[in-house]
XYZ file of C-alpha atoms in Angstrom:
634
model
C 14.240 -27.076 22.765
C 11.048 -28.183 20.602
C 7.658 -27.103 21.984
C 6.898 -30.628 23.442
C 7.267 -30.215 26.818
C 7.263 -32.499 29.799
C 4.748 -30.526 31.048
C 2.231 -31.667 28.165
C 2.174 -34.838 30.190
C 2.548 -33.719 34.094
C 0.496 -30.343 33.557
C -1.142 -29.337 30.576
C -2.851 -26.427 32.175
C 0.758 -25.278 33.748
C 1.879 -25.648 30.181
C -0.635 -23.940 28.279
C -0.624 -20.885 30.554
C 3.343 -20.941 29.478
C 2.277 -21.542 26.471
C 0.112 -17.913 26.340
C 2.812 -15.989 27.727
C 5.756 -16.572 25.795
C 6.921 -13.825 23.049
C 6.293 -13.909 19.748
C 8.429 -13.581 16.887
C 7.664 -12.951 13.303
C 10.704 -13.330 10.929
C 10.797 -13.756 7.039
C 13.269 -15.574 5.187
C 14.420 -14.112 1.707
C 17.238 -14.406 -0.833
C 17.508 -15.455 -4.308
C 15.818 -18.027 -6.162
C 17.173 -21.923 -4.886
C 18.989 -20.827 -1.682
C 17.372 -22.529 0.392
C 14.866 -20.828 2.238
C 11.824 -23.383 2.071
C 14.396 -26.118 2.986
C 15.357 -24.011 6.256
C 11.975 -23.600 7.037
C 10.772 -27.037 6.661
C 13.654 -27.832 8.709
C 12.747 -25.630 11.590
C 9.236 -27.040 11.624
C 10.860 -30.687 11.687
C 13.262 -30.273 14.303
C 10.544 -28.541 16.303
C 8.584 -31.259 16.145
C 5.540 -29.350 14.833
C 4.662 -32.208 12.324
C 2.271 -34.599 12.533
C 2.806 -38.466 11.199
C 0.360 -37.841 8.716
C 2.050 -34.818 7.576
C 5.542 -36.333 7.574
C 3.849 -39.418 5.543
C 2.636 -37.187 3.170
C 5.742 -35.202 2.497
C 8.106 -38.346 2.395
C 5.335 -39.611 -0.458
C 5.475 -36.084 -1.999
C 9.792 -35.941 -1.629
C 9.944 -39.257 -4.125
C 7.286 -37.437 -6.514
C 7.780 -33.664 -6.613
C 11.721 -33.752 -4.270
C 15.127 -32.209 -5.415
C 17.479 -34.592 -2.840
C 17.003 -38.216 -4.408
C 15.872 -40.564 -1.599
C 15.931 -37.975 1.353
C 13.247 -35.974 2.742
C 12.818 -32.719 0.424
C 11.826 -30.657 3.229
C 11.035 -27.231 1.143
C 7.995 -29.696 -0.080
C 6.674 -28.226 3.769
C 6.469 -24.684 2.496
C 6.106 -24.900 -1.202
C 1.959 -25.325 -0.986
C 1.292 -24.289 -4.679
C 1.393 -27.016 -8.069
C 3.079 -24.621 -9.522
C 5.804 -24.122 -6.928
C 6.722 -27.695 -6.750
C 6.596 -28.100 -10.504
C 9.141 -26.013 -10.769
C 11.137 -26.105 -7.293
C 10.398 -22.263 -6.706
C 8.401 -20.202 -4.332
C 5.812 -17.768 -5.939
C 3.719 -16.669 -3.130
C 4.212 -15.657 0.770
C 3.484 -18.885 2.575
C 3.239 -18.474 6.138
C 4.445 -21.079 8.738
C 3.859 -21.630 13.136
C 6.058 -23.643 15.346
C 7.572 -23.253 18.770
C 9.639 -23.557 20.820
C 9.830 -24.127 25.300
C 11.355 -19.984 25.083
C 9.580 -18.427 22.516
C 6.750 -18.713 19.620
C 7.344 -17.658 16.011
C 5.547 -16.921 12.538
C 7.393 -17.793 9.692
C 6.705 -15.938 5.664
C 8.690 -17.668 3.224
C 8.933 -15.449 0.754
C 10.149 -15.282 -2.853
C 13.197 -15.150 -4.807
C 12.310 -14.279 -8.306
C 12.223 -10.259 -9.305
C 9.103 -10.426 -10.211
C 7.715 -10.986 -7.089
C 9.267 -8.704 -5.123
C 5.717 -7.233 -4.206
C 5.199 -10.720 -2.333
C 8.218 -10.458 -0.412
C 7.342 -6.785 0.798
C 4.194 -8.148 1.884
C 5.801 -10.511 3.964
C 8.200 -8.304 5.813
C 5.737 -5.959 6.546
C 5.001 -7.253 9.891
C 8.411 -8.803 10.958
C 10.154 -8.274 13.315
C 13.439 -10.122 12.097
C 14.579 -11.311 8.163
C 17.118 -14.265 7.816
C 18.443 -13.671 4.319
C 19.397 -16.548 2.433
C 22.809 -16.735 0.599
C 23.889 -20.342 -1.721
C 27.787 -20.533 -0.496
C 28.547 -21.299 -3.776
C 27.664 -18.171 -5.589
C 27.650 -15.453 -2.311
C 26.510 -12.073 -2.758
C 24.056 -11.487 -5.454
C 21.455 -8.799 -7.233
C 18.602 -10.917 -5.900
C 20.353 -10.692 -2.276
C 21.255 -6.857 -2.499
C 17.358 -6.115 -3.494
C 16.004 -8.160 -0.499
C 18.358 -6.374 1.292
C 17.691 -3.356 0.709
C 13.707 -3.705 0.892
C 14.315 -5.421 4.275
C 16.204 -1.705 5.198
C 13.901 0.093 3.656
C 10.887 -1.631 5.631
C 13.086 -1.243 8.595
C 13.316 -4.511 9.611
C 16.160 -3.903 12.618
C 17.745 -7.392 13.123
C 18.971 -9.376 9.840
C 20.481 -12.237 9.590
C 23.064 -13.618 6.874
C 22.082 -17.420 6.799
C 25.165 -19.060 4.274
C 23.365 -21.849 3.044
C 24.734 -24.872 1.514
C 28.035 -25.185 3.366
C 27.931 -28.690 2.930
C 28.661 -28.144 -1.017
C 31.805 -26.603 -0.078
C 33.418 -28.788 2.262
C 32.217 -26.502 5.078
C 34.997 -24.012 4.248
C 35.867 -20.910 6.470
C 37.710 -19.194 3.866
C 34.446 -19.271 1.579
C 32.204 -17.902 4.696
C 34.979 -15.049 5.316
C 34.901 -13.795 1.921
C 31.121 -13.637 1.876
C 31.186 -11.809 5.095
C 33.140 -9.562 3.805
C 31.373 -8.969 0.255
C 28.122 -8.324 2.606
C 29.339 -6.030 4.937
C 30.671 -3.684 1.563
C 26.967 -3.935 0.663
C 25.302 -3.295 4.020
C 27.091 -0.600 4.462
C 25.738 1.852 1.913
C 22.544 1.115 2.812
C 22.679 1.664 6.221
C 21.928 -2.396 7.840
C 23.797 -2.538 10.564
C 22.522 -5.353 13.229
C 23.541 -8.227 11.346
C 24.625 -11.693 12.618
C 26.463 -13.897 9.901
C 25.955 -18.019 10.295
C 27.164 -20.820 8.043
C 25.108 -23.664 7.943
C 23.359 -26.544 5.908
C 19.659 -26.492 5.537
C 19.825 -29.859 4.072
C 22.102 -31.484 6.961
C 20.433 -29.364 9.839
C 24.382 -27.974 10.282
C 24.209 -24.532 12.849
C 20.589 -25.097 12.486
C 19.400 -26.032 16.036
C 22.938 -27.285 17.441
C 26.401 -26.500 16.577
C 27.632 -28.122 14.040
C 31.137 -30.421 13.979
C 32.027 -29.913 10.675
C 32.521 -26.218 11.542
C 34.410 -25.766 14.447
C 36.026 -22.577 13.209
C 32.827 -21.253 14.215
C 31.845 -20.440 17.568
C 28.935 -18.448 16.718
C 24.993 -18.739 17.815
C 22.685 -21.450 16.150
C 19.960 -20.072 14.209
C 17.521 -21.147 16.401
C 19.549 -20.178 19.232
C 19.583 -16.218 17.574
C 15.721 -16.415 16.567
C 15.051 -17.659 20.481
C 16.730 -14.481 21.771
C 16.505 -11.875 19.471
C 14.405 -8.806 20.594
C 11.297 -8.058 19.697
C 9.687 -5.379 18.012
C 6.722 -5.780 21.011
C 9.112 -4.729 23.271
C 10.581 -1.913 21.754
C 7.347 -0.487 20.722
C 6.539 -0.601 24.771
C 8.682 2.262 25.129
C 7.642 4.414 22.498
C 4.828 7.145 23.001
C 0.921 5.876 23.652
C -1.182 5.310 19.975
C -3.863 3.863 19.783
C -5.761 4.150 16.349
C -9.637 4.228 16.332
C -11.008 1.007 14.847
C -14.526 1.243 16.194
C -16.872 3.813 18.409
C -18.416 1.346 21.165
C -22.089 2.460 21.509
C -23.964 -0.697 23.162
C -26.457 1.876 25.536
C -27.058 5.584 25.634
C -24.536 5.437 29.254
C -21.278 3.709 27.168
C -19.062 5.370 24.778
C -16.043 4.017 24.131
C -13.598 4.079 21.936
C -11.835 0.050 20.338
C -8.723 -0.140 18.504
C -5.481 -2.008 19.107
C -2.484 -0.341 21.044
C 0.626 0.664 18.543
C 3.088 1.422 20.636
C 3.262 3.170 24.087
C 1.924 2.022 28.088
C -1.297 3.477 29.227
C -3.001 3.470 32.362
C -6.102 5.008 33.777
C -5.258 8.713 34.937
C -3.109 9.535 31.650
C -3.703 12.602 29.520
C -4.087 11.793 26.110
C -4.489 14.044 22.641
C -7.010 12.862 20.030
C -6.138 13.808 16.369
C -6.590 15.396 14.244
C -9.166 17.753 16.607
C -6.362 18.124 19.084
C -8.809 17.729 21.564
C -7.188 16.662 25.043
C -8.966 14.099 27.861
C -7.542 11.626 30.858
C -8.413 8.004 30.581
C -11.281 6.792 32.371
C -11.174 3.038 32.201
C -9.751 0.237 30.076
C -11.832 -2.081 28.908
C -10.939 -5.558 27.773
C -13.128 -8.823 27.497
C -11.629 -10.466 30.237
C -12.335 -7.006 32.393
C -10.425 -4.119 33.309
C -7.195 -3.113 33.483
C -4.469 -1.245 35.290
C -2.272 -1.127 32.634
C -2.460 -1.750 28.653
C 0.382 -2.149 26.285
C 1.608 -2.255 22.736
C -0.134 -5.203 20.714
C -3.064 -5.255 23.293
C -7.103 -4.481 22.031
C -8.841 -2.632 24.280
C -11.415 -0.252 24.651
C -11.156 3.002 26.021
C -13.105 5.210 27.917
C -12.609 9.126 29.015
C -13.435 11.457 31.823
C -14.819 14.122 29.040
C -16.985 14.064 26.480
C -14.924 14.302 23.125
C -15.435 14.087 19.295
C -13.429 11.057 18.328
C -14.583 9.000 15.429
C -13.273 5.921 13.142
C -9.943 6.641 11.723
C -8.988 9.113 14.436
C -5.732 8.532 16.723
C -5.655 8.627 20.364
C -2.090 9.721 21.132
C 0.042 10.275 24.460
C -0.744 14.153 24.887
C 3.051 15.050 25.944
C 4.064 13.642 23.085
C 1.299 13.625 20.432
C 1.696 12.750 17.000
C 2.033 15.040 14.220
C -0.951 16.251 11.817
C -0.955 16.947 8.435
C -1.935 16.641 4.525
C 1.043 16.746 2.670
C 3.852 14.403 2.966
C 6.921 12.804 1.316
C 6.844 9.014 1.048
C 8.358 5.949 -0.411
C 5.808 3.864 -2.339
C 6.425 0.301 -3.430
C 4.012 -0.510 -6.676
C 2.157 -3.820 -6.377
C -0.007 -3.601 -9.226
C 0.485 -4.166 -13.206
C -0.918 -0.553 -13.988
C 0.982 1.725 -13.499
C 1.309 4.711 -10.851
C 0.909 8.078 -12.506
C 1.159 11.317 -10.908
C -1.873 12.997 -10.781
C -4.230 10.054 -10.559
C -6.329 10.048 -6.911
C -6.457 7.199 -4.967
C -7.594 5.683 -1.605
C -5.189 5.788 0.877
C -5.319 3.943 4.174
C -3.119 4.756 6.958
C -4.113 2.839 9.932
C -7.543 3.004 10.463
C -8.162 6.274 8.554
C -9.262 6.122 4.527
C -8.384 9.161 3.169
C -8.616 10.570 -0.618
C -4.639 10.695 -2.335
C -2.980 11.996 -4.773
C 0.707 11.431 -6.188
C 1.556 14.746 -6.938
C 5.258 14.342 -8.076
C 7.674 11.625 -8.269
C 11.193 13.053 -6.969
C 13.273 9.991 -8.059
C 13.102 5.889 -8.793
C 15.467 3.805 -6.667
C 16.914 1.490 -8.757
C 17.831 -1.291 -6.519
C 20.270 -3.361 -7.959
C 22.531 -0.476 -8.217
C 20.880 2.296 -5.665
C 21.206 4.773 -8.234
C 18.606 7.675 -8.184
C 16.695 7.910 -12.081
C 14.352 9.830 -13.088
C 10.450 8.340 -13.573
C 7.306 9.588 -15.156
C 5.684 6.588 -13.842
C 5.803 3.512 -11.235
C 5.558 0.182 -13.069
C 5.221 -3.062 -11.062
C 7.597 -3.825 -8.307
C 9.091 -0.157 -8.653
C 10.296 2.147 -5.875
C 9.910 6.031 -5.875
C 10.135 8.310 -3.639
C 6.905 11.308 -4.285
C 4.841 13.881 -2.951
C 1.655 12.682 -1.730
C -1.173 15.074 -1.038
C -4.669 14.003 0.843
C -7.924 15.543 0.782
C -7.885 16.021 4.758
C -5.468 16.348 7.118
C -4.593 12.728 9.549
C -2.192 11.552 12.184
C 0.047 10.053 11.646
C 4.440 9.493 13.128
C 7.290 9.278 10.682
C 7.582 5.666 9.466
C 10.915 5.271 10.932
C 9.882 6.366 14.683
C 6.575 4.243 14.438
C 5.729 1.651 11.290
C 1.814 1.552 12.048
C 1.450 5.234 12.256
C 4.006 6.294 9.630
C 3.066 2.905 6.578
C -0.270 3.449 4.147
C -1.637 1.421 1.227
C -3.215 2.589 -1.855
C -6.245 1.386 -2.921
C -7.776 1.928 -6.463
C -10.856 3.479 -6.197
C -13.112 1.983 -8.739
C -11.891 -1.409 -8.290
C -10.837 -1.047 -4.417
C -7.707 -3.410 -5.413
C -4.229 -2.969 -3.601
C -2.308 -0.835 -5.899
C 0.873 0.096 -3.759
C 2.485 0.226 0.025
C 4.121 3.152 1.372
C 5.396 4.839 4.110
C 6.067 8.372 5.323
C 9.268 10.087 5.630
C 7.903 13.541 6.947
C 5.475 16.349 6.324
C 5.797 19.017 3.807
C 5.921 22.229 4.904
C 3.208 24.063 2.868
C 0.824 21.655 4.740
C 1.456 23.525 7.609
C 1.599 26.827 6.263
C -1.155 26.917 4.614
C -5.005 26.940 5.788
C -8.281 27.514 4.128
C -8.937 31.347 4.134
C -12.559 32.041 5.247
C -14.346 34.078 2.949
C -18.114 36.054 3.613
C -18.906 35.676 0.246
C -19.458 31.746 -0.426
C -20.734 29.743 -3.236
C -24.362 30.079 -1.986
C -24.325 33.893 -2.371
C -22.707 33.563 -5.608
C -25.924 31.266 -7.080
C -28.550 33.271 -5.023
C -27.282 36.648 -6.732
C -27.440 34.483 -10.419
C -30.605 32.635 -9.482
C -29.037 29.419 -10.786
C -27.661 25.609 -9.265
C -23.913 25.962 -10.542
C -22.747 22.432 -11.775
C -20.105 20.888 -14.271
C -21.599 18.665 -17.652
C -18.184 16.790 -17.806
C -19.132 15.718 -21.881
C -16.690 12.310 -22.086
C -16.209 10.251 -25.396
C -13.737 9.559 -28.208
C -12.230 12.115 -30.507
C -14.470 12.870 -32.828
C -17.857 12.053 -31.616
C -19.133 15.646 -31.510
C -18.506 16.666 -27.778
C -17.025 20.036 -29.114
C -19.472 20.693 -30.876
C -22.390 19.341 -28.767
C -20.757 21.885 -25.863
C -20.976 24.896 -27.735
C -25.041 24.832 -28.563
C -25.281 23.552 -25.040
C -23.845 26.893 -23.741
C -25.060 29.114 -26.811
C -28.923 27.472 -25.510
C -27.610 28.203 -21.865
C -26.637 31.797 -22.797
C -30.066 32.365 -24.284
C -31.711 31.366 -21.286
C -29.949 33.583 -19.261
C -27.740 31.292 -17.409
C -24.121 32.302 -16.434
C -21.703 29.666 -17.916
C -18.418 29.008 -19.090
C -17.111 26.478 -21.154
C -13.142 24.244 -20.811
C -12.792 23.101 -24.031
C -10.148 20.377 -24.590
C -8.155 21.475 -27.226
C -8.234 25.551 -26.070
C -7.388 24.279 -22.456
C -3.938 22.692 -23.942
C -3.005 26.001 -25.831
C -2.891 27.860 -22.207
C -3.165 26.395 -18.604
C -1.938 22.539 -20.158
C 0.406 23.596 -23.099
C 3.489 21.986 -21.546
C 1.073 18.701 -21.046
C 1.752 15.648 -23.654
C -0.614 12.768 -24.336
C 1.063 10.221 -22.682
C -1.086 8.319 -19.848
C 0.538 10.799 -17.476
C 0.161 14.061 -19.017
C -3.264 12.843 -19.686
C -4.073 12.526 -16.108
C -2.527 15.713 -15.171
C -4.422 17.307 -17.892
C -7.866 16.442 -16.376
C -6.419 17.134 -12.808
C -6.094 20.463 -13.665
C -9.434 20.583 -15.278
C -10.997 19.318 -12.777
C -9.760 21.801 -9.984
C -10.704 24.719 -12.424
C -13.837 23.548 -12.897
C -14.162 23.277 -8.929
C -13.301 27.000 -8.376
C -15.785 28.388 -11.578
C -18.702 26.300 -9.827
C -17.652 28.259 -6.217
C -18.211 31.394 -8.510
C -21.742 29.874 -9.029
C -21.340 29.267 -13.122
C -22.567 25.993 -14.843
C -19.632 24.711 -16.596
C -19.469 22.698 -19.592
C -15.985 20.765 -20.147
C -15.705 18.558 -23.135
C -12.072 16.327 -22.998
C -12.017 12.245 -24.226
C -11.220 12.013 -20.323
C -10.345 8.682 -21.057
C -9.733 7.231 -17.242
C -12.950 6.101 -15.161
C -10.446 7.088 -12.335
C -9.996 10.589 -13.650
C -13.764 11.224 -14.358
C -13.934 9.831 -10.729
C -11.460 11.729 -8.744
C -13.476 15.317 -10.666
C -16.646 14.128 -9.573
C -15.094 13.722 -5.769
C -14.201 17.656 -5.905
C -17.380 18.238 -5.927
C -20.336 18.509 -3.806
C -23.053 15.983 -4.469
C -25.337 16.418 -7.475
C -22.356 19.469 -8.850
C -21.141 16.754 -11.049
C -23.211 15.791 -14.112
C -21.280 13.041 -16.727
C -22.718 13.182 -20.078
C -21.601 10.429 -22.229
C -21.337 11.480 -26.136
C -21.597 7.812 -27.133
C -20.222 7.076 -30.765
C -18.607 4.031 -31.872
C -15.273 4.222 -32.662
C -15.612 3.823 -36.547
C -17.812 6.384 -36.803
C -15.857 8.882 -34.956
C -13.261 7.486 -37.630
C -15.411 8.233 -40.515
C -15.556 11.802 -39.232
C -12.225 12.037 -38.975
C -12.288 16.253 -39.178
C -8.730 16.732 -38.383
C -7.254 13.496 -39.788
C -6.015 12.133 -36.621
C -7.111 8.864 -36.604
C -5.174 8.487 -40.462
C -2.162 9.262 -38.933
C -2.441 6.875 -35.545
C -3.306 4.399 -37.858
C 0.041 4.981 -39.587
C 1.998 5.116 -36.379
C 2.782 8.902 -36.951
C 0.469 10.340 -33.905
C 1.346 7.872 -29.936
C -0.526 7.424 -27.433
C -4.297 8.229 -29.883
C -7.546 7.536 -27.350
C -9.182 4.074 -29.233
C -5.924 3.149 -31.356
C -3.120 2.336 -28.990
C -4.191 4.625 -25.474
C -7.669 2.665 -24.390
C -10.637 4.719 -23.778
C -12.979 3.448 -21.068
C -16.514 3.903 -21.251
C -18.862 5.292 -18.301
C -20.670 2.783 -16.125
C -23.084 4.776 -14.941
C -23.460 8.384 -16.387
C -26.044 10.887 -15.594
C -26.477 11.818 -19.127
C -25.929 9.835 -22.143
C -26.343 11.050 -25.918
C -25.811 8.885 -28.854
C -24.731 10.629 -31.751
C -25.722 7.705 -34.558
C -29.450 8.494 -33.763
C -29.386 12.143 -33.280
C -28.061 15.102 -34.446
C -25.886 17.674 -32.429
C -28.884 20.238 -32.036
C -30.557 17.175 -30.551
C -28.308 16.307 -28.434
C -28.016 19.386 -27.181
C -31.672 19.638 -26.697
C -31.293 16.447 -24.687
C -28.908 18.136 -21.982
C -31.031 20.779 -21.567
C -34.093 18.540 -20.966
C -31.878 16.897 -18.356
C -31.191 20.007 -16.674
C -34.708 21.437 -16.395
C -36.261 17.863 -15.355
C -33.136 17.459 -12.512
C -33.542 21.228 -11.125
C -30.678 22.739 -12.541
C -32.615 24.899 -14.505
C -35.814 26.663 -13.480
């Protein structure tokens, strides 16, 4: 059974050519906190003899230190890598594992227990093929088990397995596996898990681990090794699914080679087959297929290769080369289920970076229909995604992609967000289908375009997006700006914060949400009034670097022009006009900008004008200096 052969000795070339050509299996284990599932692991490595005598030396030394099982080998101490984890007998991170066996080879992510990291264990499952969910016989089915459940059905992980640990503890009793059986299947039910293989067994005492065990002879099921040795693979079923093959890299090494590198998804391709690339929906036949080792007649799911066509096409990074009878779907507009890794919150409105296979694209959450709630897979209502929450929303992009629904293809149909100031992982997703106004709707050509509009007023149409706490003159710093604009001639128009909220934003709060959505909105007005060919002068606290950001993006390069009113936060206090800081100081007025709702400052702003060294005609002044010495103004 383990992966030392006979052939090691009598052939190792025989046996490493084996060796390359056996299956591979990725499977997480999962569960609550203490069932077991570093234990199992560190068993699996033992009995597969993938440790070294160092290694075993080391743990044994480690087992009388750091162990949980007296004089015995602690074999968790295998898989718990962290300080932290063996100080307290927990897993906190995904800790990945390889062994073998003669049939097949596997990666192992032990993943963990506690709530809080349920971001870890999502990570983990994301690429496997099987999940062996832990249960302690002893206390059977609980919230911890139903949420790692559910994620594993909601990642579509297709072959689960019930591993009821700790048998030993309760004198190997069938009655206490039946009842758990039964608890689960309830569960697994309503959430739609349906392959699932049930197996008592003993981490600790290696009981229905890699043989069957005597103390249970009531049950005549597989081992666990026995299952994970045999067990399909998602490889395989991916074979048969329709050819895609996203773009990783154009291959230029001479002016006579173009071809096109990526890693198969799913599908069979030879030379000869027709294939679509998207989104251009611009059709070809395959020329060659290019590997390192040389051609070939035939590529498959999981394979890298490099493609080549009989036609001259425009296919570039990010774009999918699909099977052209059955070519993958196009579109901007989706509804997904996001998972939120990070500690800030998601909040509709906000734009990030989304990647979906190779493609980066520019997102944003539009709406969120409904939070699952996963200990009770009740449907609540959210403003928001905090850490480790589930929602399914409306996600729009800048540009239409390719892309399958998650369910028919995970590497077409999953995404991650990506913060786009800090480039950090903020969430994982995947797609359930397109909406169908992203179909429905194209962009109308029009004669009359935004150059004709500045040509007929002889100006360079822009936004001055005027950013800074309440009360450090923006308002008021606006107004001369345009009043000086007017004089000039100059065809303007000017969003002012509080006037905005009495019209197009009145049903807009001030939480961190309804803030967002209030410069969203901004921000696409401001878009269509520079189209018209106007400068525009907005003055909102804008409070977000990401929401400054995303307006900036709406616009063509150099349209965008930040102009920082700079004022220190007691002075804007001292000015106080409308007595709003008094009362956020008294807790009457939430959510205040520089009290309890941060404000962050620009990094790098076009413009900046500091109010304790000059006055608002000066300022003003200032902006118009700008303009004149950048071109805006002739």
């Amino acid at each position: 059974m383990s992966h030392q052969s006979e052939l090691i000795a009598e052939d190792i070339n025989e046996y490493l050519a084996q060796h390359e050509h056996k299956s591979l299996l990725r499977f997480i284990t999962c569960g609550s906190v203490d069932d077991g599932k570093s234990t199992l692991i560190g068993r699996l490595l033992f009995e597969s003899k993938m440790l070294f005598e160092d290694q075993l030396a080391a743990v044994e030394a480690d087992s009388r230190k750091w162990g949980t099982q007296g004089e015995d080998m602690d074999f968790a101490l295998l898989v718990d890598g962290l300080a932290a984890e063996r100080e307290q007998g927990i897993t906190i991170d995904v800790a990945y594992r390889f062994f073998s066996t003669d049939r097949r080879k596997f990666i192992v992510a032990d993943t963990p227990g506690h709530e809080q990291y349920t971001r870890n264990m999502v990570t983990g499952a994301s690429t496997a093929d099987a999940a062996i969910l832990m249960v302690d016989a002893r206390r059977g089915i609980l919230t911890q088990t139903k949420r790692h459940s559910y994620l594993a059905a909601l990642i579509g992980i297709r072959h689960v397995v019930v591993a009821i640990n700790k048998m030993d503890l309760m004198d190997y009793s069938e009655k206490t596996f039946n009842r758990i059986v039964e608890d689960y299947r309830v569960f697994a039910k309503q959430i739609g898990l349906e392959n699932i293989t049930f197996i008592p067994l003993s981490a600790l005492k290696g009981d229905n681990i890699i043989t069957p065990s005597e103390r249970m002879p009531w049950y005549r099921g597989t081992t666990l090794m026995g299952y994970l040795e045999t067990v399909e693979v998602d490889d395989e079923l991916m074979q048969a699914s329709p050819f895609r093959m996203p773009v990783q890299w154009v291959n230029r090494p001479n002016l006579d080679f173009r071809g096109f590198s990526g890693q198969i998804a799913s599908g069979v391709l030879r030379p000869g087959d027709k294939v679509r690339a998207l989104p251009s929906g611009k059709e070809s036949h395959i020329d060659r297929i290019y590997t390192h080792d040389g051609d070939l007649d035939q590529a498959v799911a999981g394979q890298s290769v490099t493609l080549t066509l009989t036609d001259e096409i425009d296919i570039s990074r990010g774009d999918l080369i699909s099977q052209a009878s059955e070519p993958a779907s196009v579109a901007n507009q989706f509804e997904v289920t996001v998972v939120w890794m990070n500690d800030d919150p998601m909040l509709p409105g906000r734009t990030y970076l989304m990647k979906c296979g190779t493609k980066t694209v520019s997102a944003t959450l539009t709406d969120i229909k409904y939070q699952v709630n996963v200990n009770t897979l009740e449907h609540t209502a959210a403003k928001k995604l905090e850490l480790n929450a589930i929602g399914v929303c409306t996600i729009n992009l800048d540009q239409n992609i390719a892309f399958d629904p998650y369910e028919e293809n995970h590497d077409t149909g999953s995404f991650i967000l990506i913060d786009r100031l800090t480039y950090n992982t903020m969430g994982a997703g995947m797609i359930h289908f397109s909406l169908r106004r992203s179909q429905n709707i194209t962009v109308q050509h029009v004669d009359v375009n935004k150059q004709a509009r500045q040509e007929l007023k002889n100006q360079k149409p822009c936004v001055l997006w005027l950013t800074g706490l309440s009360g450090a003159g923006k308002s008021t710093i606006a107004n001369l700006v345009e009043k000086k604009l007017y004089a000039r001639g100059s065809h303007t128009y000017l969003l002012d914060g509080d006037n905005v909220r009495h019209g197009l934003n009145k049903d807009l709060g001030f939480t961190d949400a309804d803030r967002v959505e209030n410069i969203r909105r901004v921000a696409e007005v401001a878009k269509l009034m520079v189209d018209a060919g106007l400068i525009v002068i907005t003055a909102f606290i804008s409070p977000f670097r990401s929401e400054r950001d995303m307006a900036r993006s709406l616009l063509d390069a150099n349209e965008f022009v930040e102009v920082y009113v700079d004022t220190p936060l007691e002075v804007a206090e001292q000015r106080d006009v409308k007595g709003l800081y008094r009362k956020a100081r008294k807790g009457e007025l939430k959510n205040f900008t520089g009290i309890d709702s941060p404000y962050e400052p620009p990094e790098n702003p076009e413009c900046v004008l500091n109010t304790t060294e000059m006055s608002a005609e000066e300022a003003a002044d200032r902006v118009i200096a700008f303009m004149v010495d950048r071109g805006y103004l002739v």
